[in-house]
Coordinates of C-alpha atoms and ligand atoms in Angstrom, one line a residue:
X1 CA 12.1 -44.4 -75.0
X2 CA 9.5 -42.1 -73.2
X3 CA 6.1 -41.1 -74.9
X4 CA 4.9 -37.6 -74.1
X5 CA 1.3 -37.6 -73.1
X6 CA -1.0 -36.0 -75.7
X7 CA -4.0 -34.0 -75.0
X8 CA -7.0 -36.1 -74.7
X9 CA -9.6 -33.6 -73.6
X10 CA -9.9 -29.9 -72.9
X11 CA -12.6 -28.9 -70.3
X12 CA -13.5 -25.3 -69.9
X13 CA -16.4 -25.9 -67.3
X14 CA -19.5 -24.1 -66.5
X15 CA -20.1 -21.1 -64.2
X16 CA -22.4 -22.1 -61.3
X17 CA -23.5 -20.9 -58.0
X18 CA -23.2 -23.3 -55.0
X19 CA -23.3 -23.3 -51.2
X20 CA -25.1 -20.2 -50.0
X21 CA -24.4 -18.3 -53.1
X22 CA -20.7 -18.7 -54.1
X23 CA -20.0 -18.1 -57.8
X24 CA -17.5 -20.7 -59.1
X25 CA -16.5 -22.6 -62.1
X26 CA -17.4 -26.2 -61.9
X27 CA -14.5 -27.5 -64.3
X28 CA -15.0 -31.3 -63.9
X29 CA -18.1 -33.0 -62.5
X30 CA -20.0 -36.1 -62.6
X31 CA -20.4 -36.3 -66.5
X32 CA -16.5 -36.5 -66.3
X33 CA -16.2 -39.3 -63.8
X34 CA -15.1 -42.1 -66.1
X35 CA -12.5 -40.1 -67.9
X36 CA -11.0 -38.4 -64.8
X37 CA -11.3 -41.4 -62.3
X38 CA -10.2 -41.4 -59.3
X39 CA -10.9 -37.5 -59.5
X40 CA -14.6 -36.6 -59.0
X41 CA -14.8 -32.9 -59.2
X42 CA -12.8 -29.7 -59.6
X43 CA -14.3 -26.3 -58.6
X44 CA -12.2 -23.2 -59.5
X45 CA -12.4 -19.9 -57.8
X46 CA -11.0 -16.6 -59.2
X47 CA -12.6 -13.5 -57.9
X48 CA -11.6 -9.8 -56.8
X49 CA -15.2 -9.3 -55.6
X50 CA -16.1 -10.6 -52.2
X51 CA -19.8 -10.6 -53.1
X52 CA -18.9 -13.6 -55.3
X53 CA -18.0 -15.8 -52.4
X54 CA -18.7 -14.2 -49.0
X55 CA -21.8 -16.1 -48.3
X56 CA -19.7 -19.4 -48.4
X57 CA -20.6 -22.9 -47.8
X58 CA -22.3 -23.2 -44.4
X59 CA -22.6 -26.5 -42.5
X60 CA -23.1 -29.4 -44.8
X61 CA -22.3 -33.1 -44.7
X62 CA -19.8 -35.2 -46.8
X63 CA -19.2 -39.1 -47.0
X64 CA -17.2 -41.3 -49.2
X65 CA -14.7 -38.8 -50.6
X66 CA -11.8 -36.5 -49.8
X67 CA -12.0 -32.7 -50.4
X68 CA -8.8 -30.9 -51.2
X69 CA -8.9 -27.2 -51.1
X70 CA -5.8 -25.2 -52.4
X71 CA -5.6 -21.4 -52.1
X72 CA -3.0 -19.5 -54.1
X73 CA -4.4 -16.3 -52.5
X74 CA -7.4 -15.6 -50.3
X75 CA -8.6 -16.9 -46.9
X76 CA -11.2 -19.5 -46.0
X77 CA -12.4 -20.2 -42.4
X78 CA -13.2 -23.9 -41.7
X79 CA -15.0 -25.8 -38.9
X80 CA -16.2 -29.4 -38.7
X81 CA -17.8 -31.9 -36.6
X82 CA -14.6 -33.4 -35.4
X83 CA -14.1 -30.0 -33.5
X84 CA -11.4 -28.7 -35.9
X85 CA -11.2 -25.0 -36.8
X86 CA -8.8 -23.5 -38.9
X87 CA -8.2 -21.0 -41.7
X88 CA -6.7 -21.8 -45.0
X89 CA -4.4 -18.9 -46.3
X90 CA -2.2 -17.9 -49.2
X91 CA -0.5 -21.1 -50.5
X92 CA -2.1 -23.3 -48.0
X93 CA -4.1 -26.4 -48.6
X94 CA -6.8 -28.3 -46.4
X95 CA -6.9 -32.0 -47.1
X96 CA -10.1 -33.4 -45.5
X97 CA -11.0 -37.1 -45.6
X98 CA -14.8 -37.2 -45.1
X99 CA -14.7 -41.1 -44.8
X100 CA -17.8 -42.4 -42.8
X101 CA -19.1 -38.9 -42.4
X102 CA -18.3 -35.3 -41.6
X103 CA -20.2 -32.0 -41.3
X104 CA -18.3 -29.0 -42.0
X105 CA -18.4 -25.4 -43.1
X106 CA -16.2 -23.5 -45.5
X107 CA -16.5 -19.7 -45.3
X108 CA -14.1 -17.6 -47.6
X109 CA -13.1 -14.3 -46.1
X110 CA -12.9 -11.0 -48.1
X111 CA -9.5 -10.6 -49.7
X112 CA -8.0 -8.7 -52.6
X113 CA -8.3 -11.8 -54.7
X114 CA -9.4 -15.2 -54.0
X115 CA -7.7 -17.7 -56.2
X116 CA -7.9 -21.4 -55.8
X117 CA -9.6 -24.7 -56.3
X118 CA -11.3 -27.5 -54.5
X119 CA -10.8 -31.0 -55.7
X120 CA -12.9 -34.1 -54.8
X121 CA -10.8 -37.4 -54.7
X122 CA -12.8 -40.4 -54.5
X123 CA -12.3 -43.1 -51.7
X124 CA -11.9 -46.7 -52.8
X125 CA -14.9 -48.9 -51.8
X126 CA -13.0 -50.5 -49.0
X127 CA -12.1 -47.0 -47.3
X128 CA -15.7 -45.2 -47.8
X129 CA -16.3 -45.7 -44.0
X130 CA -12.7 -44.8 -42.9
X131 CA -12.5 -42.4 -39.8
X132 CA -12.7 -38.9 -40.9
X133 CA -9.6 -36.6 -40.9
X134 CA -8.7 -33.1 -41.3
X135 CA -5.3 -32.0 -42.2
X136 CA -4.1 -28.3 -42.3
X137 CA -1.2 -28.3 -44.9
X138 CA -0.4 -24.6 -44.5
X139 CA 1.9 -23.0 -47.0
X140 CA 5.0 -23.5 -44.8
X141 CA 4.6 -27.3 -45.0
X142 CA 4.4 -27.3 -48.8
X143 CA 8.0 -27.6 -50.2
X144 CA 8.8 -25.3 -53.3
X145 CA 11.4 -26.6 -55.6
X146 CA 13.1 -23.9 -57.5
X147 CA 14.7 -24.9 -60.9
X148 CA 15.5 -23.3 -64.2
X149 CA 12.4 -21.1 -64.8
X150 CA 10.2 -23.3 -63.0
X151 CA 9.0 -23.5 -59.4
X152 CA 7.2 -26.7 -58.2
X153 CA 5.2 -26.8 -55.0
X154 CA 4.7 -30.3 -53.9
X155 CA 1.2 -30.5 -52.2
X156 CA 0.9 -34.3 -52.5
X157 CA 3.1 -37.2 -53.6
X158 CA 6.6 -36.4 -54.7
X159 CA 8.6 -34.2 -57.1
X160 CA 11.9 -36.0 -57.7
X161 CA 13.3 -36.5 -54.2
X162 CA 11.1 -34.0 -52.7
X163 CA 8.2 -35.3 -50.8
X164 CA 5.1 -33.3 -50.1
X165 CA 3.3 -33.2 -46.7
X166 CA 1.0 -36.0 -47.7
X167 CA 1.1 -39.1 -50.1
X168 CA -2.6 -39.7 -50.1
X169 CA -3.5 -42.4 -47.7
X170 CA -6.2 -44.0 -49.6
X171 CA -5.6 -43.0 -53.3
X172 CA -1.9 -42.4 -53.6
X173 CA -1.9 -39.1 -55.6
X174 CA 0.3 -36.3 -56.9
X175 CA -0.7 -32.8 -56.7
X176 CA 2.0 -30.1 -57.9
X177 CA 1.7 -26.4 -58.2
X178 CA 3.8 -25.6 -61.2
X179 CA 4.9 -22.0 -61.8
X180 CA 6.5 -21.5 -65.2
X181 CA 8.4 -18.5 -66.3
X182 CA 7.8 -17.3 -70.0
X183 CA 9.0 -19.9 -72.5
X184 CA 10.1 -22.4 -69.9
X185 CA 9.5 -26.1 -70.2
X186 CA 8.4 -28.4 -67.6
X187 CA 8.6 -32.3 -68.1
X188 CA 7.6 -34.7 -65.4
X189 CA 7.8 -38.6 -65.7
X190 CA 4.3 -40.0 -64.8
X191 CA 3.0 -43.5 -64.2
X192 CA 1.5 -44.8 -67.4
X193 CA -1.2 -46.5 -65.3
X194 CA -2.2 -43.1 -63.7
X195 CA -4.9 -40.5 -65.0
X196 CA -3.1 -37.3 -65.3
X197 CA -4.8 -33.9 -65.7
X198 CA -3.8 -30.3 -65.1
X199 CA -5.8 -27.1 -64.4
X200 CA -4.4 -23.7 -65.9
X201 CA -4.6 -21.3 -63.1
X202 CA -3.0 -18.3 -64.9
X203 CA -1.0 -17.5 -68.1
X204 CA -1.1 -19.8 -71.1
X205 CA 1.0 -22.4 -72.7
X206 CA 1.3 -25.4 -75.0
X207 CA 0.5 -29.0 -73.5
X208 CA 2.1 -32.0 -74.9
X209 CA 3.8 -31.9 -78.2
X210 CA 1.0 -29.9 -79.9
X211 CA 1.1 -26.3 -80.8
X212 CA -2.3 -24.9 -79.6
X213 CA -1.7 -22.1 -77.1
X214 CA -4.1 -22.9 -74.1
X215 CA -5.6 -20.0 -72.0
X216 CA -6.0 -20.0 -68.3
X217 CA -9.0 -21.5 -66.6
X218 CA -9.3 -24.7 -68.4
X219 CA -8.5 -28.3 -67.4
X220 CA -6.6 -30.6 -69.8
X221 CA -6.8 -34.4 -69.4
X222 CA -3.7 -36.2 -70.8
X223 CA -3.8 -39.3 -72.9
X224 CA -1.6 -42.2 -72.6
X225 CA 2.3 -41.9 -72.3
X226 CA 4.8 -41.7 -69.5
X227 CA 6.0 -38.1 -69.6
X228 CA 4.0 -35.0 -69.0
X229 CA 5.2 -31.8 -70.9
X230 CA 4.2 -28.3 -71.0
X231 CA 5.7 -25.1 -72.3
X232 CA 4.7 -21.6 -71.0
X233 CA 3.8 -18.9 -73.3
X234 CA 4.9 -15.4 -73.4
X235 CA 3.4 -14.4 -69.9
X236 CA 4.3 -17.6 -68.2
X237 CA 1.9 -20.3 -67.0
X238 CA 0.8 -21.6 -63.6
X239 CA -0.8 -24.9 -63.6
X240 CA -1.9 -27.5 -61.0
X241 CA -1.0 -31.2 -62.0
X242 CA -3.0 -34.0 -60.6
X243 CA -2.3 -37.6 -61.1
X244 CA -3.7 -40.9 -59.5
X245 CA -4.5 -44.4 -60.4
X246 CA -8.2 -44.9 -61.4
X247 CA -10.4 -47.0 -59.1
X248 CA -12.7 -48.5 -61.8
X249 CA -15.5 -48.9 -59.2
X250 CA -19.2 -47.9 -59.6
X251 CA -20.1 -44.5 -58.5
X252 CA -23.4 -43.4 -57.0
X253 CA -23.2 -39.7 -56.5
X254 CA -25.8 -37.6 -54.5
X255 CA -24.7 -34.0 -53.9
X256 CA -22.0 -34.1 -51.2
X257 CA -22.1 -37.8 -50.8
X258 CA -20.4 -40.2 -53.1
X259 CA -20.8 -43.9 -52.6
X260 CA -20.9 -47.1 -54.7
X261 CA -24.5 -48.0 -54.8
X262 CA -27.9 -46.2 -54.7
X263 CA -28.6 -48.1 -51.5
X264 CA -25.5 -46.7 -49.8
X265 CA -26.7 -43.2 -50.9
X266 CA -30.3 -43.9 -49.5
X267 CA -28.8 -45.0 -46.3
X268 CA -26.6 -41.8 -45.9
X269 CA -29.6 -39.4 -46.6
X270 CA -31.6 -41.4 -44.1
X271 CA -29.0 -41.2 -41.6
X272 CA -28.8 -37.4 -42.1
X273 CA -32.6 -37.2 -41.5
X274 CA -32.5 -39.3 -38.4
X275 CA -29.4 -37.9 -36.8
X276 CA -27.1 -40.9 -37.0
X277 CA -24.8 -39.8 -39.8
X278 CA -21.9 -38.9 -37.7
X279 CA -20.2 -42.0 -36.4
X280 CA -19.6 -42.1 -32.7
X281 CA -18.7 -45.0 -30.2
X282 CA -22.4 -45.3 -29.6
X283 CA -23.1 -45.3 -33.4
X284 CA -20.1 -46.9 -35.0
X285 CA -19.5 -47.6 -38.8
Ligands
LIG1 FE1 -17.7 -29.3 -48.2

């Protein structure tokens, strides 16, 4: 017998300004680490006014995490210290493993609507110093499975027999973009050992077996069970589902760097100061 996961927590997030002046909603953050482990942070963007985001996120470091940026619509130019340059466009994703250290910039370009999100996925202690890597998962690499009233984009992991372009190299994760027509139901078997949460991008609907109609722009953490279930309201619903096994390791978080101990954080900031943050053959991890 299967158990449908109930709602454990609904998170609305707080409007914030980050980078050089980008207005976003910080949906989950450090106060949520215990509940959402292995997921650290979720920032959501939804704006029709380029003034909200055009100043972007100029050059800044990351270590110890993966940053996953997914755009339903809009355009973000990217560059990093590995020499990568690229643009995330409609329906595309950028999966960046910061590992031992990367310096990058993320610069949204003016578009009719910028709608998307950035997720921070933690790295296990043993992989904090893995080699940094950048993956451009453009929209044509993300399979979209069309079913009765539901279309599922597989960004990471599997949906049934359909594999996404990555499975998560460090934390095996699932990330699905689920577009639901009005009144449709989506059910997904989920590993009971995994943390599962969704972010409602648009529309509204009911999650679990409850009857509360949940509006867009909120995250819902699911409780224990082995099936995720949602039913779209009268305007349909679009959600992104995230699942992954918790790390249950200590978290030492300083801005863009997430390690396990305060000493590792101090080391990272000292290296930024003295110019040894980026690993090279002359400066190995
Ligand atoms: Fe960044």
